[in-house]
mmCIF file of C-alpha atoms in Angstrom:
data_model
loop_
_atom_site.group_PDB
_atom_site.id
_atom_site.type_symbol
_atom_site.label_atom_id
_atom_site.label_comp_id
_atom_site.label_asym_id
_atom_site.label_seq_id
_atom_site.Cartn_x
_atom_site.Cartn_y
_atom_site.Cartn_z
ATOM 1 C CA MET A 26 61.415 -54.393 -20.781
ATOM 2 C CA GLY A 27 62.599 -51.977 -23.039
ATOM 3 C CA LYS A 28 63.407 -48.236 -21.905
ATOM 4 C CA ARG A 29 60.851 -46.713 -24.195
ATOM 5 C CA PHE A 30 58.331 -49.195 -23.093
ATOM 6 C CA ILE A 31 59.098 -48.368 -19.089
ATOM 7 C CA VAL A 32 59.189 -44.397 -20.205
ATOM 8 C CA ALA A 33 55.822 -44.814 -21.660
ATOM 9 C CA LEU A 34 54.301 -46.685 -18.693
ATOM 10 C CA VAL A 35 55.575 -43.664 -16.618
ATOM 11 C CA ALA A 36 54.155 -41.148 -18.982
ATOM 12 C CA ALA A 37 50.977 -42.674 -18.886
ATOM 13 C CA GLY A 38 50.871 -42.604 -14.887
ATOM 14 C CA VAL A 39 50.946 -46.400 -14.847
ATOM 15 C CA LEU A 40 54.161 -46.841 -13.075
ATOM 16 C CA ALA A 41 55.710 -44.347 -10.598
ATOM 17 C CA GLY A 42 59.410 -43.170 -10.312
ATOM 18 C CA SER A 43 60.927 -44.176 -7.040
ATOM 19 C CA SER A 44 60.561 -40.592 -5.064
ATOM 20 C CA LYS A 45 56.795 -40.752 -5.478
ATOM 21 C CA ALA A 46 56.074 -44.598 -5.649
ATOM 22 C CA GLN A 47 53.641 -46.240 -3.426
ATOM 23 C CA THR A 48 53.377 -49.955 -2.887
ATOM 24 C CA VAL A 49 50.439 -52.122 -4.128
ATOM 25 C CA VAL A 50 50.727 -55.855 -3.311
ATOM 26 C CA LEU A 51 48.562 -58.001 -5.449
ATOM 27 C CA THR A 52 48.059 -61.794 -4.452
ATOM 28 C CA SER A 53 45.414 -64.476 -6.199
ATOM 29 C CA ASP A 54 43.605 -67.724 -5.369
ATOM 30 C CA PRO A 55 44.988 -69.529 -7.304
ATOM 31 C CA PRO A 56 48.545 -68.151 -7.167
ATOM 32 C CA GLY A 57 50.458 -67.272 -10.426
ATOM 33 C CA ALA A 58 47.563 -65.183 -12.073
ATOM 34 C CA THR A 59 48.724 -62.913 -14.870
ATOM 35 C CA ILE A 60 48.472 -59.206 -13.830
ATOM 36 C CA LEU A 61 47.440 -56.610 -16.646
ATOM 37 C CA LEU A 62 47.115 -52.904 -15.704
ATOM 38 C CA ARG A 63 44.346 -51.217 -17.654
ATOM 39 C CA GLY A 64 43.570 -54.195 -19.170
ATOM 40 C CA ALA A 65 46.284 -54.226 -21.510
ATOM 41 C CA VAL A 66 49.796 -54.090 -20.204
ATOM 42 C CA GLU A 67 51.035 -57.391 -18.415
ATOM 43 C CA VAL A 68 53.112 -56.559 -15.488
ATOM 44 C CA GLY A 69 53.574 -60.100 -13.997
ATOM 45 C CA ARG A 70 52.162 -62.849 -11.960
ATOM 46 C CA THR A 71 50.802 -63.124 -8.517
ATOM 47 C CA PRO A 72 52.094 -62.827 -5.866
ATOM 48 C CA LEU A 73 53.383 -59.306 -7.261
ATOM 49 C CA SER A 74 54.416 -55.898 -5.537
ATOM 50 C CA LEU A 75 54.088 -52.851 -7.879
ATOM 51 C CA HIS A 76 55.145 -49.195 -7.231
ATOM 52 C CA LEU A 77 52.441 -47.042 -8.417
ATOM 53 C CA LEU A 78 51.606 -43.069 -8.412
ATOM 54 C CA PRO A 79 49.747 -42.424 -5.015
ATOM 55 C CA GLY A 80 45.981 -41.296 -5.493
ATOM 56 C CA LEU A 81 45.556 -42.234 -8.878
ATOM 57 C CA PRO A 82 43.002 -45.132 -9.355
ATOM 58 C CA MET A 83 44.287 -48.003 -11.417
ATOM 59 C CA GLN A 84 42.239 -50.823 -13.302
ATOM 60 C CA VAL A 85 44.077 -54.053 -12.476
ATOM 61 C CA THR A 86 42.874 -57.447 -14.094
ATOM 62 C CA SER A 87 43.955 -60.810 -13.012
ATOM 63 C CA ARG A 88 43.785 -63.600 -15.431
ATOM 64 C CA TRP A 89 44.249 -67.316 -14.661
ATOM 65 C CA GLY A 90 43.979 -69.994 -17.359
ATOM 66 C CA SER A 91 40.601 -70.484 -18.490
ATOM 67 C CA LEU A 92 38.810 -68.842 -15.452
ATOM 68 C CA ALA A 93 37.074 -65.952 -15.644
ATOM 69 C CA PRO A 94 39.013 -62.524 -15.432
ATOM 70 C CA LEU A 95 38.689 -60.383 -12.370
ATOM 71 C CA THR A 96 38.962 -56.774 -12.665
ATOM 72 C CA ALA A 97 39.227 -54.241 -9.900
ATOM 73 C CA THR A 98 40.394 -50.614 -9.219
ATOM 74 C CA VAL A 99 43.152 -50.070 -6.719
ATOM 75 C CA THR A 100 44.282 -46.804 -5.468
ATOM 76 C CA SER A 101 47.824 -46.558 -3.946
ATOM 77 C CA GLU A 102 47.793 -44.245 -0.669
ATOM 78 C CA THR A 103 50.680 -42.028 0.496
ATOM 79 C CA GLY A 104 52.527 -43.789 3.374
ATOM 80 C CA GLN A 105 50.774 -47.150 3.190
ATOM 81 C CA ALA A 106 51.172 -50.471 1.520
ATOM 82 C CA VAL A 107 47.906 -51.499 -0.486
ATOM 83 C CA VAL A 108 46.922 -55.190 -0.540
ATOM 84 C CA HIS A 109 44.493 -56.476 -2.937
ATOM 85 C CA ARG A 110 43.583 -60.210 -3.286
ATOM 86 C CA PHE A 111 41.763 -61.622 -6.541
ATOM 87 C CA GLU A 112 39.469 -64.747 -5.373
ATOM 88 C CA HIS A 113 38.833 -66.476 -8.715
ATOM 89 C CA VAL A 114 35.880 -68.856 -8.383
ATOM 90 C CA TYR A 115 36.960 -72.578 -9.358
ATOM 91 C CA GLY A 116 36.623 -76.350 -8.715
ATOM 92 C CA THR A 117 39.186 -78.963 -9.133
ATOM 93 C CA LEU A 118 38.730 -81.692 -11.759
ATOM 94 C CA ILE A 119 41.258 -84.696 -11.679
ATOM 95 C CA VAL A 120 41.243 -87.140 -14.662
ATOM 96 C CA VAL A 121 42.969 -90.363 -14.693
ATOM 97 C CA SER A 122 42.915 -93.284 -17.046
ATOM 98 C CA ASP A 123 44.203 -96.901 -17.355
ATOM 99 C CA ARG A 124 46.196 -95.541 -20.635
ATOM 100 C CA MET A 125 48.735 -93.023 -19.857
ATOM 101 C CA ASP A 126 48.915 -92.021 -23.539
ATOM 102 C CA ALA A 127 45.501 -90.803 -23.617
ATOM 103 C CA VAL A 128 45.255 -87.143 -24.775
ATOM 104 C CA LEU A 129 42.885 -84.973 -22.768
ATOM 105 C CA ARG A 130 40.761 -82.186 -23.967
ATOM 106 C CA VAL A 131 37.967 -80.399 -21.894
ATOM 107 C CA ASP A 132 35.661 -78.149 -23.524
ATOM 108 C CA LYS A 133 37.671 -78.483 -26.826
ATOM 109 C CA ALA A 134 40.797 -77.168 -25.005
ATOM 110 C CA ASP A 135 44.013 -79.413 -25.057
ATOM 111 C CA TYR A 136 45.673 -80.531 -21.788
ATOM 112 C CA GLY A 137 48.246 -83.049 -22.914
ATOM 113 C CA ASN A 138 48.309 -86.585 -21.373
ATOM 114 C CA VAL A 139 46.425 -87.949 -18.375
ATOM 115 C CA PRO A 140 46.765 -87.951 -15.463
ATOM 116 C CA ARG A 141 46.023 -84.440 -15.177
ATOM 117 C CA LEU A 142 44.775 -81.962 -12.360
ATOM 118 C CA LEU A 143 42.994 -78.938 -13.728
ATOM 119 C CA LEU A 144 41.072 -75.933 -12.185
ATOM 120 C CA LEU A 145 37.983 -75.028 -13.946
ATOM 121 C CA SER A 146 35.032 -72.682 -13.399
ATOM 122 C CA PRO A 147 32.009 -74.038 -11.893
ATOM 123 C CA GLY A 148 29.588 -75.767 -14.135
ATOM 124 C CA LYS A 149 29.496 -78.634 -16.732
ATOM 125 C CA HIS A 150 32.628 -79.556 -18.723
ATOM 126 C CA LYS A 151 32.939 -82.053 -21.568
ATOM 127 C CA VAL A 152 35.815 -84.325 -20.935
ATOM 128 C CA PHE A 153 37.173 -86.022 -23.932
ATOM 129 C CA LEU A 154 39.930 -88.947 -24.162
ATOM 130 C CA GLN A 155 41.602 -89.946 -26.956
ATOM 131 C CA ALA A 156 44.033 -92.942 -27.214
ATOM 132 C CA ALA A 157 45.719 -94.909 -29.853
ATOM 133 C CA ASN A 158 43.775 -98.018 -31.262
ATOM 134 C CA ALA A 159 41.013 -97.527 -29.089
ATOM 135 C CA PRO A 160 37.479 -96.002 -29.332
ATOM 136 C CA ASP A 161 37.320 -92.392 -27.957
ATOM 137 C CA LYS A 162 36.050 -91.689 -24.565
ATOM 138 C CA THR A 163 33.656 -88.500 -23.662
ATOM 139 C CA ARG A 164 32.141 -87.779 -20.334
ATOM 140 C CA GLU A 165 30.198 -84.710 -19.136
ATOM 141 C CA VAL A 166 31.209 -83.779 -15.507
ATOM 142 C CA GLU A 167 29.930 -80.993 -13.122
ATOM 143 C CA VAL A 168 32.594 -78.906 -11.080
ATOM 144 C CA LYS A 169 31.432 -77.403 -8.204
ATOM 145 C CA VAL A 170 33.188 -74.632 -6.216
ATOM 146 C CA GLY A 171 35.257 -75.946 -3.440
ATOM 147 C CA TYR A 172 35.128 -79.819 -4.610
ATOM 148 C CA ARG A 173 37.377 -82.052 -6.109
ATOM 149 C CA THR A 174 35.887 -83.901 -9.034
ATOM 150 C CA THR A 175 37.900 -87.237 -10.236
ATOM 151 C CA VAL A 176 36.969 -88.815 -13.335
ATOM 152 C CA ARG A 177 38.405 -92.310 -13.981
ATOM 153 C CA ILE A 178 37.975 -93.184 -17.634
ATOM 154 C CA ASN A 179 39.104 -96.641 -18.679
ATOM 155 C CA PHE A 180 39.749 -97.851 -22.295
ATOM 156 C CA ALA A 181 39.956 -101.403 -21.313
ATOM 157 C CA GLY A 182 36.118 -101.455 -20.482
ATOM 158 C CA GLY A 183 33.585 -100.341 -17.912
ATOM 159 C CA SER A 184 31.593 -97.246 -17.592
ATOM 160 C CA PRO A 185 33.523 -94.090 -16.402
ATOM 161 C CA GLU A 186 33.488 -93.632 -12.764
ATOM 162 C CA THR A 187 33.211 -89.982 -11.246
ATOM 163 C CA ASP A 188 33.884 -89.144 -7.693
ATOM 164 C CA ILE A 189 33.072 -85.825 -6.126
ATOM 165 C CA GLU A 190 34.454 -84.907 -2.564
ATOM 166 C CA PRO A 191 34.988 -81.837 -0.636
ATOM 167 C CA GLU A 192 38.470 -80.417 -0.831
ATOM 168 C CA THR A 193 40.273 -81.736 2.460
ATOM 169 C CA VAL A 194 42.596 -78.987 2.517
ATOM 170 C CA PRO A 195 41.476 -75.512 2.632
ATOM 171 C CA ARG A 196 42.299 -73.467 -0.827
ATOM 172 C CA ARG A 197 41.917 -69.965 0.514
ATOM 173 C CA LEU A 198 44.334 -68.354 3.036
ATOM 174 C CA PRO A 199 43.355 -65.613 5.218
ATOM 175 C CA VAL A 200 43.736 -62.184 3.468
ATOM 176 C CA PRO A 201 46.237 -59.993 5.126
ATOM 177 C CA ARG A 202 44.793 -56.977 7.123
ATOM 178 C CA LEU A 203 45.793 -53.685 5.885
ATOM 179 C CA SER A 204 47.859 -51.610 8.169
ATOM 180 C CA PRO A 205 49.989 -48.415 7.719
ATOM 181 C CA THR A 206 53.365 -49.302 6.427
ATOM 182 C CA PRO A 207 55.880 -46.846 5.267
ATOM 183 C CA ALA A 208 56.296 -46.951 1.724
ATOM 184 C CA PRO A 209 59.887 -47.575 0.343
ATOM 185 C CA THR A 210 62.037 -44.603 -0.221
ATOM 186 C CA GLY A 211 64.559 -45.987 -2.752
ATOM 187 C CA GLY A 212 64.225 -48.190 -5.912
ATOM 188 C CA SER A 213 64.230 -48.086 -9.633
ATOM 189 C CA LEU A 214 62.114 -46.560 -12.228
ATOM 190 C CA PHE A 215 60.149 -49.749 -12.754
ATOM 191 C CA ALA A 216 59.960 -52.073 -9.732
ATOM 192 C CA LEU A 217 58.295 -55.369 -9.860
ATOM 193 C CA GLU A 218 58.889 -57.994 -7.044
ATOM 194 C CA ASN A 219 57.743 -61.257 -7.454
#
C-alpha cells in the first residue's frame, strides 16, 4: 500500500500506530474470506490480525465468493487481543461429468471446467454444463447447509444423478476463547499478519 493510503487510514481512525495499537484477530469459515473495514477498505484475507485503536468500534465485513457477506462491529480493548470468527452459511456442491472439457455455470456464474467443488449458499441452484458437439445439460440442485451434494452429468446418455450426504468431516473448528493477552508493544504503522 502507498504511504498516503496508510496515513489516510490512520487519520480516519481505522488503523493505529504501534504505541496505541490493540490486536484484533479475524477468522472465518470458510477460511480465506476477504475482509473490509467500514465496508470499503480491503485489508486482507482470513485468518488475519489487525492492530486497531482501542475502544473504537469498527465495522468489519467478511466476503467469500458468492456467499452472503457478513458484517460485525468489533471493538479492540486495551491490553487484550480480541478474536472474531465469521461463520458463513453454505453447503458443498460437487459437479462431475464424463466430459472433462465441459464448461460449468451455476446460476449464470462461470466456474471453468469440471470436475469442480463449490461452496454455495443454501437453496436451489441451476447447474448448466456445455461441451463441444453435445447438447447442453441443465439440472436444478438443492444445496443444504452441512451437506455435500454431488451431481454427475454424463453427455453419453442417461439422466443426471444427484447424491446428497452429510459432510463426513466437521467443517467448523472450535472458536478460540477470549483471554486477556498483552497487546504487542512494537510494530509498524500498518501491521497485517496473514
